[in-house]
Coordinates of C-alpha atoms (C1' of nucleotides) in Angstrom, one line a residue:
Chain A
M1 CA 25.0 28.2 -4.2
E2 CA 22.4 26.6 -5.8
T3 CA 22.6 24.4 -8.8
V4 CA 19.8 26.1 -11.4
V5 CA 18.2 23.6 -12.7
T6 CA 15.8 23.9 -15.8
P7 CA 12.0 24.4 -14.9
P8 CA 9.2 22.9 -16.4
R9 CA 8.9 24.4 -19.4
P10 CA 5.4 23.1 -21.5
D11 CA 5.3 24.1 -25.1
L12 CA 2.3 26.8 -24.6
G13 CA 1.2 27.3 -27.8
L14 CA 0.4 23.7 -28.5
L15 CA -1.6 23.6 -25.5
G16 CA -3.9 26.3 -26.8
L17 CA -2.6 28.5 -23.9
A18 CA -3.8 31.7 -25.7
D19 CA -7.3 30.7 -25.4
A20 CA -7.0 29.6 -21.6
P21 CA -9.0 31.3 -18.5
E22 CA -6.9 33.4 -16.1
P23 CA -5.4 31.1 -13.5
C24 CA -4.9 28.3 -15.9
R25 CA -2.7 30.4 -18.3
S26 CA 0.1 30.7 -16.2
C27 CA 0.0 27.6 -14.8
T28 CA 3.3 25.7 -15.0
A29 CA 1.8 22.3 -14.0
R30 CA -0.9 22.3 -16.7
A31 CA 1.3 20.5 -18.7
F32 CA 1.5 17.2 -16.7
S33 CA -1.7 17.3 -15.2
F34 CA -5.5 16.2 -15.5
C35 CA -6.5 19.3 -17.0
G36 CA -3.8 19.8 -19.8
A37 CA -5.5 17.2 -22.1
L38 CA -8.7 19.5 -21.9
R39 CA -10.0 21.7 -24.9
A40 CA -10.3 25.4 -24.2
A41 CA -13.9 25.3 -23.8
E42 CA -13.6 22.6 -21.1
L43 CA -10.9 24.5 -19.1
A44 CA -12.9 27.5 -19.2
E45 CA -16.0 25.6 -17.6
L46 CA -13.2 24.1 -14.9
A47 CA -11.6 27.4 -14.3
A48 CA -15.1 28.7 -13.5
V49 CA -15.8 26.4 -10.7
S50 CA -12.1 26.8 -9.2
T51 CA -10.5 28.6 -6.6
Q52 CA -6.8 28.9 -5.9
V53 CA -5.2 27.6 -2.4
T54 CA -2.0 28.4 -1.2
L55 CA -0.1 26.6 2.0
A56 CA 2.8 27.2 4.1
A57 CA 5.1 24.4 4.6
G58 CA 3.7 22.1 7.2
Q59 CA -0.1 23.6 7.0
P60 CA -2.4 21.1 6.5
L61 CA -4.7 21.0 3.4
I62 CA -7.3 17.8 4.5
A63 CA -8.2 16.6 7.8
P64 CA -9.0 12.9 7.8
D65 CA -12.6 13.3 9.1
A66 CA -13.3 16.5 7.1
P67 CA -16.3 16.3 4.8
A68 CA -15.2 15.7 1.4
R69 CA -16.7 19.1 -0.2
D70 CA -13.9 19.6 -2.8
V71 CA -11.1 18.4 -5.0
F72 CA -7.9 19.9 -5.8
N73 CA -5.3 19.9 -8.3
V74 CA -1.5 20.9 -7.3
T75 CA -0.1 23.5 -9.0
T76 CA 3.4 23.9 -7.2
G77 CA 5.1 22.4 -4.2
V78 CA 5.1 18.9 -2.5
L79 CA 2.3 17.7 -0.2
R80 CA 1.9 14.6 1.7
A81 CA -1.0 12.1 1.9
G82 CA -1.3 9.4 4.5
L83 CA -3.2 7.5 7.3
A84 CA -2.8 7.4 10.7
M85 CA -3.4 5.5 14.1
P86 CA -4.5 6.3 17.1
D87 CA -0.9 6.1 18.5
E88 CA 1.8 8.3 16.9
R89 CA 1.8 5.4 14.1
R90 CA 1.5 7.2 10.2
Q91 CA 1.6 6.0 6.9
V92 CA 2.2 8.1 4.3
T93 CA 0.4 6.9 1.5
G94 CA 2.1 9.3 -1.1
F95 CA 3.7 12.4 -1.9
L96 CA 1.8 14.9 -4.5
L97 CA 3.8 16.7 -6.8
P98 CA 2.6 19.2 -9.5
G99 CA 0.0 18.1 -11.6
D100 CA -1.1 15.5 -8.9
F101 CA -5.0 15.3 -8.3
V102 CA -6.1 14.6 -4.5
G103 CA -9.6 13.9 -3.1
F104 CA -11.6 12.5 -5.8
G105 CA -12.5 8.6 -4.3
A106 CA -13.7 10.2 -1.3
G107 CA -16.8 9.2 0.5
E108 CA -18.8 11.6 3.0
T109 CA -15.5 12.4 4.7
Y110 CA -11.7 12.3 3.2
G111 CA -10.8 9.5 5.1
F112 CA -6.9 10.5 4.6
G113 CA -4.9 13.4 5.8
V114 CA -2.8 15.9 3.4
E115 CA -0.3 18.5 4.5
A116 CA 2.2 20.5 2.9
V117 CA 5.7 19.6 2.8
T118 CA 7.0 22.6 1.1
A119 CA 5.1 25.8 0.3
A120 CA 2.5 24.9 -2.0
T121 CA -0.4 26.0 -4.3
L122 CA -3.6 24.4 -5.5
C123 CA -6.7 24.5 -7.8
R124 CA -9.7 23.8 -5.5
F125 CA -12.9 22.6 -7.0
D126 CA -16.2 22.2 -5.6
R127 CA -17.1 18.6 -5.6
P128 CA -20.6 18.4 -6.6
R129 CA -19.9 20.9 -9.4
F130 CA -16.7 18.9 -10.4
T131 CA -18.7 16.1 -10.6
A132 CA -21.5 17.5 -12.7
L133 CA -18.9 18.8 -15.1
L134 CA -17.5 15.3 -15.3
H135 CA -20.9 13.9 -16.0
A136 CA -20.9 16.4 -18.8
H137 CA -17.6 15.3 -20.4
P138 CA -17.4 11.6 -20.8
G139 CA -13.7 12.1 -22.2
M140 CA -12.7 13.8 -18.8
E141 CA -14.6 11.1 -16.7
R142 CA -12.6 8.6 -18.8
R143 CA -9.4 10.2 -18.1
L144 CA -9.9 10.2 -14.2
L145 CA -10.7 6.5 -14.4
C146 CA -7.4 5.8 -16.1
M147 CA -5.9 7.9 -13.2
A148 CA -7.5 5.7 -10.7
S149 CA -6.0 3.0 -12.2
D150 CA -3.1 4.0 -12.4
E151 CA -3.7 5.0 -8.5
V152 CA -4.1 1.5 -8.0
R153 CA -1.1 -0.1 -9.9
E154 CA 1.2 2.3 -7.8
A155 CA -0.3 1.4 -4.6
R156 CA -0.2 -2.3 -5.5
A157 CA 3.6 -1.8 -6.3
H158 CA 4.0 0.2 -2.8
Q159 CA 2.3 -2.9 -1.2
L160 CA 5.4 -5.0 -2.5
L161 CA 7.7 -2.5 -1.3
L162 CA 6.2 -2.6 2.2
G163 CA 5.5 -6.1 2.9
R164 CA 8.8 -7.6 1.4
K165 CA 11.9 -5.3 0.4
T166 CA 14.3 -4.4 2.6
A167 CA 15.2 -1.3 3.7
S168 CA 18.2 -0.7 1.1
E169 CA 15.6 -1.9 -1.5
R170 CA 13.1 0.4 -0.4
L171 CA 15.0 3.4 -0.5
A172 CA 16.2 2.6 -3.8
S173 CA 12.9 2.1 -5.2
F174 CA 11.9 5.3 -3.7
L175 CA 14.8 7.6 -5.0
R176 CA 14.2 5.7 -8.4
D177 CA 10.4 6.5 -8.6
L178 CA 10.8 9.9 -7.2
A179 CA 13.3 10.7 -9.8
A180 CA 11.3 9.4 -12.3
R181 CA 8.3 11.2 -11.6
Q182 CA 10.0 14.6 -11.4
A183 CA 11.7 13.6 -14.7
R184 CA 8.5 13.7 -16.2
R185 CA 7.3 17.0 -15.1
G186 CA 10.8 18.6 -16.4
G187 CA 13.5 17.5 -13.8
A188 CA 16.6 15.8 -14.4
P189 CA 16.3 12.0 -15.1
D190 CA 19.2 10.9 -12.6
V191 CA 18.0 13.3 -9.5
A192 CA 15.8 12.9 -6.8
A193 CA 14.7 16.2 -4.8
L194 CA 13.8 15.3 -1.4
G195 CA 11.8 17.9 -0.3
M196 CA 10.8 16.0 2.5
S197 CA 12.0 15.2 5.8
R198 CA 13.7 11.9 6.8
A199 CA 10.6 11.2 8.8
D200 CA 8.4 11.7 6.1
I201 CA 10.5 9.2 4.2
A202 CA 10.2 6.9 7.1
D203 CA 6.3 6.8 7.2
H204 CA 6.1 6.1 3.4
L205 CA 8.4 3.5 3.3
G206 CA 7.7 2.0 6.6
L207 CA 10.9 2.6 8.4
T208 CA 12.4 4.8 11.2
P209 CA 14.2 8.2 10.2
E210 CA 17.4 6.4 11.5
S211 CA 16.7 3.6 9.4
V212 CA 16.3 5.9 6.3
S213 CA 19.7 7.6 7.4
R214 CA 21.4 4.4 7.6
G215 CA 19.8 3.1 4.2
L216 CA 20.7 6.2 2.2
T217 CA 24.5 6.0 3.8
A218 CA 24.4 2.5 2.8
L219 CA 23.5 3.4 -1.0
K220 CA 26.2 6.0 -0.9
V221 CA 28.9 4.0 0.2
A222 CA 27.6 1.7 -2.4
G223 CA 28.7 4.1 -4.9
L224 CA 24.9 4.1 -6.0
I225 CA 24.0 7.8 -5.1
R226 CA 25.6 11.1 -4.2
L227 CA 24.0 13.5 -1.4
E228 CA 24.2 16.7 -2.9
P229 CA 23.4 20.2 -1.1
A230 CA 19.3 21.0 -0.8
G231 CA 18.1 17.7 0.0
R232 CA 19.3 16.6 -3.6
V233 CA 20.0 13.1 -4.4
R234 CA 22.1 12.0 -7.5
L235 CA 21.7 8.6 -8.8
L236 CA 24.9 7.5 -10.2
R237 CA 24.4 4.1 -11.7
P238 CA 20.3 4.2 -12.3
P239 CA 20.8 0.7 -13.9
A240 CA 22.3 -0.8 -10.8
L241 CA 19.6 1.2 -8.4
A242 CA 16.8 -0.2 -10.4
A243 CA 18.0 -3.3 -9.9
L244 CA 18.5 -3.2 -6.5
A245 CA 15.1 -1.7 -6.4
E246 CA 13.6 -4.7 -7.8
G247 CA 15.4 -7.3 -5.7
R248 CA 17.1 -8.5 -8.9
P249 CA 21.1 -9.7 -8.2
E250 CA 22.2 -6.8 -10.6
A251 CA 24.2 -7.6 -13.8
Chain B
M1 CA -23.6 -26.1 17.6
E2 CA -23.7 -23.9 14.9
T3 CA -25.4 -20.6 14.5
V4 CA -27.5 -20.8 11.1
V5 CA -27.1 -17.7 8.9
T6 CA -29.6 -16.8 6.1
P7 CA -27.5 -17.4 2.6
P8 CA -27.5 -15.0 0.4
R9 CA -30.9 -14.6 -1.4
P10 CA -31.3 -11.7 -3.6
D11 CA -34.7 -10.8 -4.4
L12 CA -35.0 -12.3 -8.0
G13 CA -38.1 -10.3 -8.9
L14 CA -36.5 -6.9 -7.7
L15 CA -33.4 -7.7 -9.7
G16 CA -35.5 -8.2 -13.0
L17 CA -34.2 -11.9 -13.0
A18 CA -36.9 -13.2 -15.4
D19 CA -35.8 -11.1 -18.3
A20 CA -31.9 -11.8 -17.4
P21 CA -30.1 -13.7 -20.1
E22 CA -28.9 -17.4 -19.1
P23 CA -25.4 -17.4 -17.6
C24 CA -26.7 -14.5 -15.5
R25 CA -30.4 -15.7 -14.5
S26 CA -28.7 -18.4 -12.3
C27 CA -25.6 -16.5 -11.3
T28 CA -25.8 -16.3 -7.4
A29 CA -22.7 -13.6 -7.4
R30 CA -24.9 -10.9 -9.4
A31 CA -26.4 -9.5 -6.1
F32 CA -23.0 -8.5 -5.0
S33 CA -21.7 -7.9 -8.2
F34 CA -20.8 -4.6 -10.6
C35 CA -23.7 -6.2 -12.7
G36 CA -26.0 -6.3 -10.4
A37 CA -27.2 -2.7 -11.0
L38 CA -27.5 -3.1 -14.5
R39 CA -31.2 -3.3 -16.0
A40 CA -32.3 -6.0 -18.4
A41 CA -31.2 -4.4 -21.5
E42 CA -27.6 -3.3 -20.6
L43 CA -27.2 -6.8 -18.9
A44 CA -28.2 -8.7 -21.8
E45 CA -25.5 -6.8 -23.9
L46 CA -22.9 -7.7 -21.3
A47 CA -24.0 -11.3 -21.3
A48 CA -23.6 -11.2 -25.1
V49 CA -19.7 -10.4 -25.1
S50 CA -18.9 -13.0 -22.3
T51 CA -17.9 -16.2 -21.7
Q52 CA -17.4 -18.3 -18.9
V53 CA -14.0 -19.7 -17.4
T54 CA -13.6 -22.5 -14.8
L55 CA -10.6 -22.9 -12.5
A56 CA -9.7 -25.8 -10.6
A57 CA -7.8 -24.9 -6.8
G58 CA -4.1 -23.7 -7.7
Q59 CA -4.4 -22.7 -11.5
P60 CA -3.5 -19.5 -13.0
L61 CA -5.7 -17.0 -14.3
I62 CA -3.7 -14.2 -15.2
A63 CA -0.1 -14.1 -16.0
P64 CA 1.7 -11.1 -14.9
D65 CA 3.0 -10.5 -18.6
A66 CA 0.2 -11.6 -20.7
P67 CA -1.5 -9.4 -22.6
A68 CA -4.5 -7.7 -21.1
R69 CA -7.3 -8.9 -23.3
D70 CA -10.1 -9.5 -21.3
V71 CA -11.5 -8.5 -18.1
F72 CA -13.2 -10.8 -15.4
N73 CA -16.1 -10.7 -12.9
V74 CA -15.7 -13.6 -10.1
T75 CA -18.9 -15.8 -9.5
T76 CA -17.7 -18.5 -7.4
G77 CA -14.5 -19.3 -5.6
V78 CA -11.7 -17.4 -3.8
L79 CA -8.7 -16.1 -5.9
R80 CA -5.4 -14.5 -5.1
A81 CA -4.1 -11.3 -7.1
G82 CA -0.5 -10.6 -6.2
L83 CA 3.0 -9.3 -7.5
A84 CA 6.3 -11.3 -7.4
M85 CA 10.0 -10.2 -7.3
P86 CA 12.8 -12.4 -9.4
D87 CA 13.9 -14.2 -6.0
E88 CA 10.7 -15.9 -4.6
R89 CA 9.0 -13.1 -2.6
R90 CA 5.7 -12.4 -3.3
Q91 CA 2.8 -10.1 -2.2
V92 CA -0.9 -10.8 -2.5
T93 CA -2.3 -7.7 -3.1
G94 CA -5.9 -8.9 -2.3
F95 CA -7.8 -11.8 -2.4
L96 CA -11.1 -12.1 -4.7
L97 CA -14.6 -13.0 -3.9
P98 CA -17.6 -13.7 -5.9
G99 CA -18.7 -10.3 -7.0
D100 CA -15.5 -9.2 -7.7
F101 CA -13.9 -7.4 -10.5
V102 CA -10.5 -8.5 -12.1
G103 CA -7.7 -6.5 -14.6
F104 CA -9.8 -3.4 -15.6
G105 CA -7.2 -1.0 -14.8
A106 CA -4.4 -2.8 -16.8
G107 CA -2.5 -1.7 -19.7
E108 CA -1.0 -3.5 -22.6
T109 CA 0.0 -6.3 -20.0
Y110 CA -2.1 -7.1 -17.0
G111 CA 1.0 -6.3 -14.7
F112 CA 0.0 -8.6 -11.6
G113 CA -0.6 -12.4 -11.6
V114 CA -4.3 -13.8 -10.2
E115 CA -4.4 -17.5 -9.6
A116 CA -7.2 -19.7 -8.3
V117 CA -7.1 -20.4 -4.7
T118 CA -10.2 -22.8 -4.6
A119 CA -12.2 -23.8 -7.7
A120 CA -13.5 -20.8 -9.2
T121 CA -15.9 -19.6 -11.6
L122 CA -15.9 -16.4 -13.4
C123 CA -17.0 -14.2 -16.3
R124 CA -14.8 -13.3 -18.8
F125 CA -15.5 -9.8 -21.1
D126 CA -13.6 -9.2 -24.4
R127 CA -11.8 -6.1 -23.1
P128 CA -12.1 -4.1 -26.2
R129 CA -15.9 -5.1 -26.3
F130 CA -16.3 -4.2 -22.8
T131 CA -14.6 -0.8 -23.1
A132 CA -17.3 0.3 -26.0
L133 CA -20.1 -1.3 -24.1
L134 CA -18.8 1.4 -21.0
H135 CA -18.7 4.0 -23.1
A136 CA -22.4 3.4 -24.6
H137 CA -23.5 3.2 -20.8
P138 CA -22.7 6.3 -18.5
G139 CA -23.7 4.5 -15.8
M140 CA -21.6 1.5 -15.9
E141 CA -18.3 3.7 -16.4
R142 CA -19.5 5.7 -13.3
R143 CA -19.9 2.5 -11.2
L144 CA -16.5 1.6 -12.4
L145 CA -14.9 4.5 -11.4
C146 CA -16.6 4.3 -8.0
M147 CA -15.1 0.8 -7.7
A148 CA -11.5 2.1 -8.6
S149 CA -12.0 4.5 -6.0
D150 CA -13.1 2.1 -3.2
E151 CA -9.8 -0.2 -4.4
V152 CA -7.6 3.1 -3.9
R153 CA -9.0 3.5 -0.6
E154 CA -8.4 -0.6 0.4
A155 CA -4.8 -0.3 -1.0
R156 CA -4.0 2.4 1.0
A157 CA -5.4 0.7 4.4
H158 CA -3.5 -2.3 3.2
Q159 CA -0.5 0.3 2.9
L160 CA -0.7 1.3 6.6
L161 CA -1.0 -2.2 7.8
L162 CA 2.1 -3.3 5.9
G163 CA 4.0 -0.2 6.6
R164 CA 2.9 0.2 10.5
K165 CA 1.0 -2.7 12.2
T166 CA 2.4 -5.5 14.6
A167 CA 1.8 -9.1 13.2
S168 CA -1.2 -9.5 15.8
E169 CA -2.5 -6.2 14.5
R170 CA -2.3 -7.4 10.9
L171 CA -3.8 -10.9 11.7
A172 CA -6.6 -9.1 13.4
S173 CA -7.2 -6.6 10.5
F174 CA -7.3 -9.3 8.0
L175 CA -9.9 -11.4 9.8
R176 CA -11.8 -8.5 10.3
D177 CA -11.8 -7.5 7.0
L178 CA -12.5 -10.9 5.5
A179 CA -15.3 -11.9 7.9
A180 CA -16.8 -8.3 6.8
R181 CA -16.5 -9.1 3.2
Q182 CA -18.3 -12.3 3.4
A183 CA -20.9 -11.0 5.5
R184 CA -21.7 -8.4 2.7
R185 CA -21.9 -11.5 0.4
G186 CA -24.3 -13.2 2.4
G187 CA -21.8 -15.0 5.5
A188 CA -22.0 -15.0 9.0
P189 CA -20.6 -11.6 10.5
D190 CA -18.5 -13.2 13.1
V191 CA -17.0 -15.8 10.6
A192 CA -13.9 -15.6 8.2
A193 CA -13.8 -18.4 6.0
L194 CA -10.1 -19.1 5.2
G195 CA -10.2 -20.7 2.2
M196 CA -6.3 -20.0 1.7
S197 CA -3.2 -21.2 3.0
R198 CA -1.0 -19.8 6.0
A199 CA 1.4 -18.7 2.9
D200 CA -1.1 -17.0 1.0
I201 CA -2.3 -15.0 4.2
A202 CA 1.7 -14.5 4.9
D203 CA 2.1 -13.2 1.4
H204 CA -0.9 -10.6 1.8
L205 CA 0.1 -9.5 5.1
G206 CA 3.9 -9.3 4.7
L207 CA 4.8 -12.1 7.0
T208 CA 6.0 -15.5 7.1
P209 CA 3.8 -18.6 7.2
E210 CA 5.1 -19.3 11.0
S211 CA 4.3 -15.8 12.0
V212 CA 1.1 -16.1 10.5
S213 CA 0.5 -19.4 12.6
R214 CA 2.1 -17.8 15.7
G215 CA -0.4 -14.8 15.4
L216 CA -3.4 -16.9 15.0
T217 CA -2.4 -18.6 18.2
A218 CA -1.8 -15.5 20.0
L219 CA -5.3 -14.4 19.2
K220 CA -6.8 -17.7 20.5
V221 CA -4.8 -17.6 23.3
A222 CA -6.2 -13.9 24.2
G223 CA -9.8 -15.4 23.4
L224 CA -10.5 -13.4 20.5
I225 CA -10.8 -16.2 18.1
R226 CA -11.8 -19.8 17.9
L227 CA -10.1 -22.0 15.3
E228 CA -12.9 -24.2 13.8
P229 CA -12.7 -27.0 11.6
A230 CA -12.5 -26.7 7.6
G231 CA -10.4 -23.3 8.0
R232 CA -13.2 -21.3 9.5
V233 CA -12.3 -18.8 12.2
R234 CA -14.9 -17.5 14.6
L235 CA -14.5 -13.8 15.8
L236 CA -15.6 -14.2 19.5
R237 CA -15.0 -10.6 20.4
P238 CA -15.2 -8.4 17.3
P239 CA -15.2 -4.9 19.2
A240 CA -11.7 -6.3 20.9
L241 CA -10.6 -7.6 17.6
A242 CA -11.3 -4.7 16.1
A243 CA -9.5 -2.5 18.5
L244 CA -6.3 -4.6 18.0
A245 CA -6.9 -4.1 14.2
E246 CA -6.8 -0.1 14.6
G247 CA -4.1 -0.2 17.4
R248 CA -6.7 1.1 19.8
P249 CA -6.0 0.5 23.3
E250 CA -9.3 -1.6 23.7
A251 CA -12.0 -0.2 26.0
Chain C
dC1 C1' -3.1 -47.1 7.1
dG2 C1' 0.9 -44.6 4.8
dT3 C1' 2.3 -40.7 2.7
dA4 C1' 2.7 -35.9 1.4
dA5 C1' 1.2 -31.4 2.5
dG6 C1' 0.3 -28.0 5.4
dT7 C1' 0.5 -26.4 10.2
dT8 C1' 2.2 -25.5 14.3
dT9 C1' 6.2 -25.4 17.9
dG10 C1' 10.9 -24.2 19.2
dA11 C1' 15.6 -22.4 19.0
dA12 C1' 18.9 -19.2 17.0
dA13 C1' 19.7 -15.7 13.8
dC14 C1' 19.2 -11.1 11.9
dT15 C1' 17.0 -6.8 10.5
dA16 C1' 15.0 -2.8 11.8
dA17 C1' 14.0 -0.5 16.0
dT18 C1' 15.0 1.9 20.2
dC19 C1' 17.5 4.5 22.8
dA20 C1' 21.3 7.9 23.4
dA21 C1' 24.9 10.9 22.2
dC22 C1' 26.9 13.6 18.6
dT23 C1' 26.9 16.5 14.6
dG24 C1' 25.7 20.1 11.6
dT25 C1' 22.2 23.5 9.9
dT26 C1' 18.9 27.1 10.3
dG27 C1' 16.8 30.6 12.3
dT28 C1' 17.2 34.1 15.9
dG29 C1' 18.3 37.9 19.2
dG30 C1' 22.1 39.8 21.4
Chain D
dC1 C1' 27.9 39.2 12.7
dC2 C1' 28.5 36.3 16.1
dA3 C1' 26.0 33.4 19.7
dC4 C1' 22.9 30.4 20.9
dA5 C1' 18.7 27.6 20.5
dA6 C1' 16.1 24.7 18.2
dC7 C1' 15.7 21.0 15.2
dA8 C1' 17.2 17.4 11.5
dG9 C1' 20.2 14.3 10.5
dT10 C1' 24.0 10.8 11.3
dT11 C1' 26.1 7.5 13.9
dG12 C1' 26.5 4.2 17.5
dA13 C1' 25.1 0.5 21.3
dT14 C1' 21.7 -2.1 22.4
dT15 C1' 17.2 -4.4 22.1
dA16 C1' 12.8 -6.4 20.2
dG17 C1' 10.1 -8.7 17.0
dT18 C1' 10.2 -11.2 13.0
dT19 C1' 12.6 -14.5 10.3
dT20 C1' 15.0 -18.6 9.5
dC21 C1' 16.2 -23.2 10.6
dA22 C1' 14.4 -27.4 12.4
dA23 C1' 11.7 -30.7 14.2
dA24 C1' 6.9 -32.5 15.8
dC25 C1' 2.5 -32.8 15.0
dT26 C1' -2.2 -32.8 11.8
dT27 C1' -5.0 -33.3 8.3
dA28 C1' -6.3 -34.9 3.9
dC29 C1' -6.3 -38.2 0.7
dG30 C1' -4.6 -42.0 -2.0

DNA sequence: CGTAAGTTTGAAACTAATCAACTGTTGTGG
DNA sequence: CCACAACAGTTGATTAGTTTCAAACTTACG
């Protein structure tokens, strides 16, 4: 028995959906996405250079050494982006949710890998054409610059986590951040839907799967979270969880 | 006996230096900097909205919660940028060298702190005016977008370091990367000039000062580096150091 | 010189990793 | 529909790498 969650429901009228080109018209991610701020004409141009990609859980989207020919926008599902070392060590730099944009800052090759965690769909844009479009629309370019700045900020915050936080603090930060991101996409503010395995979380937080498991148990025992079916985690005392995440003594 | 290295010597003529406005004319960082690619007219506009900042070693430039009114470009010296937790824990997200740009992606407040490690000088730009200038010159904006992308890439690589590398590997990565950055600015390719303390390095690498010291000793014993006076570190076998940094078995 | 700060080195303690066993879940084929 | 296999997750015991605590040593500087 699954708890039914209200799906994201952007106000289609306000977004000028009536004018939107086909793949976009029915896109549930547009409200939280890069393309959500575009005018109908720009959106049409964008849609013209886009194709759809569908991935099954576990399938790769981007190989680190592949030539960076395309950029992508996630429409449904969860993906993981990360770096690998010659041995088995991995760092998952981030999980991609609907509305997230991938592959922009790449050079010749992507330099990082991306795989589907759950089944996922994306918009694929030819990079040269996408770039040309950007140059024609300074507003789009500016928006992308803001997104890049946000990414830098998030990456720095994650550096603090990896460099200085304890296992429990890492888990608390992760759950809080994931719930917040999902809330922005229409989810409940006090639920983190873990679509990914403990191993993926471990590679994101610089821990082992065992430590992730222990950390979650510790948070549960502390009364900060409840583990629900289907990989859902309910945040029972968000302020206390935030305090732990930030290393505050807790009020 | 020191290997003599050619110091940075930008070809002033090719850079249009004769036309350059004053603070820029004598600027030694311009060749490696954001502004180095600007045409004389653009540079003049930029210089018109800039003022100079001088800092003594240890002085703060940016407080994390200060309103982000300015952006900066380092001209001389070394600075550290980082995040802090309520207790004493710190993460130095990066060291800033001449030519590096600071403060761009900030929102209302900077959200991170910056302090001078050595005596330093910077160009200060009023943010609203800088932004207006950017909008007037798409080339500048595009260049900034590239810089932001590079920052993201570097931040991700540092996440791998913090999440998955051993103490020795972190030190090896740090020394190699610092030497490479300094080489781009005209330094010797096999020397890393440590202007910062062990504590700063520790806060950058997610270690303690003691572990940094031990790590350096380990690299020295392994014949990979030599500790020279004035905080200089000579890289004795760059390929082996790189292999260690990347976690390769070493050829 | 003498002091203070920074660095190195040593010994003990601790957190998270590793190794290992067990449990629960999911999916498949008999 | 149940049995079983395969895998993900949890829990326990032990180990290892880094931190912590402490002291000695260096370096820079008044």
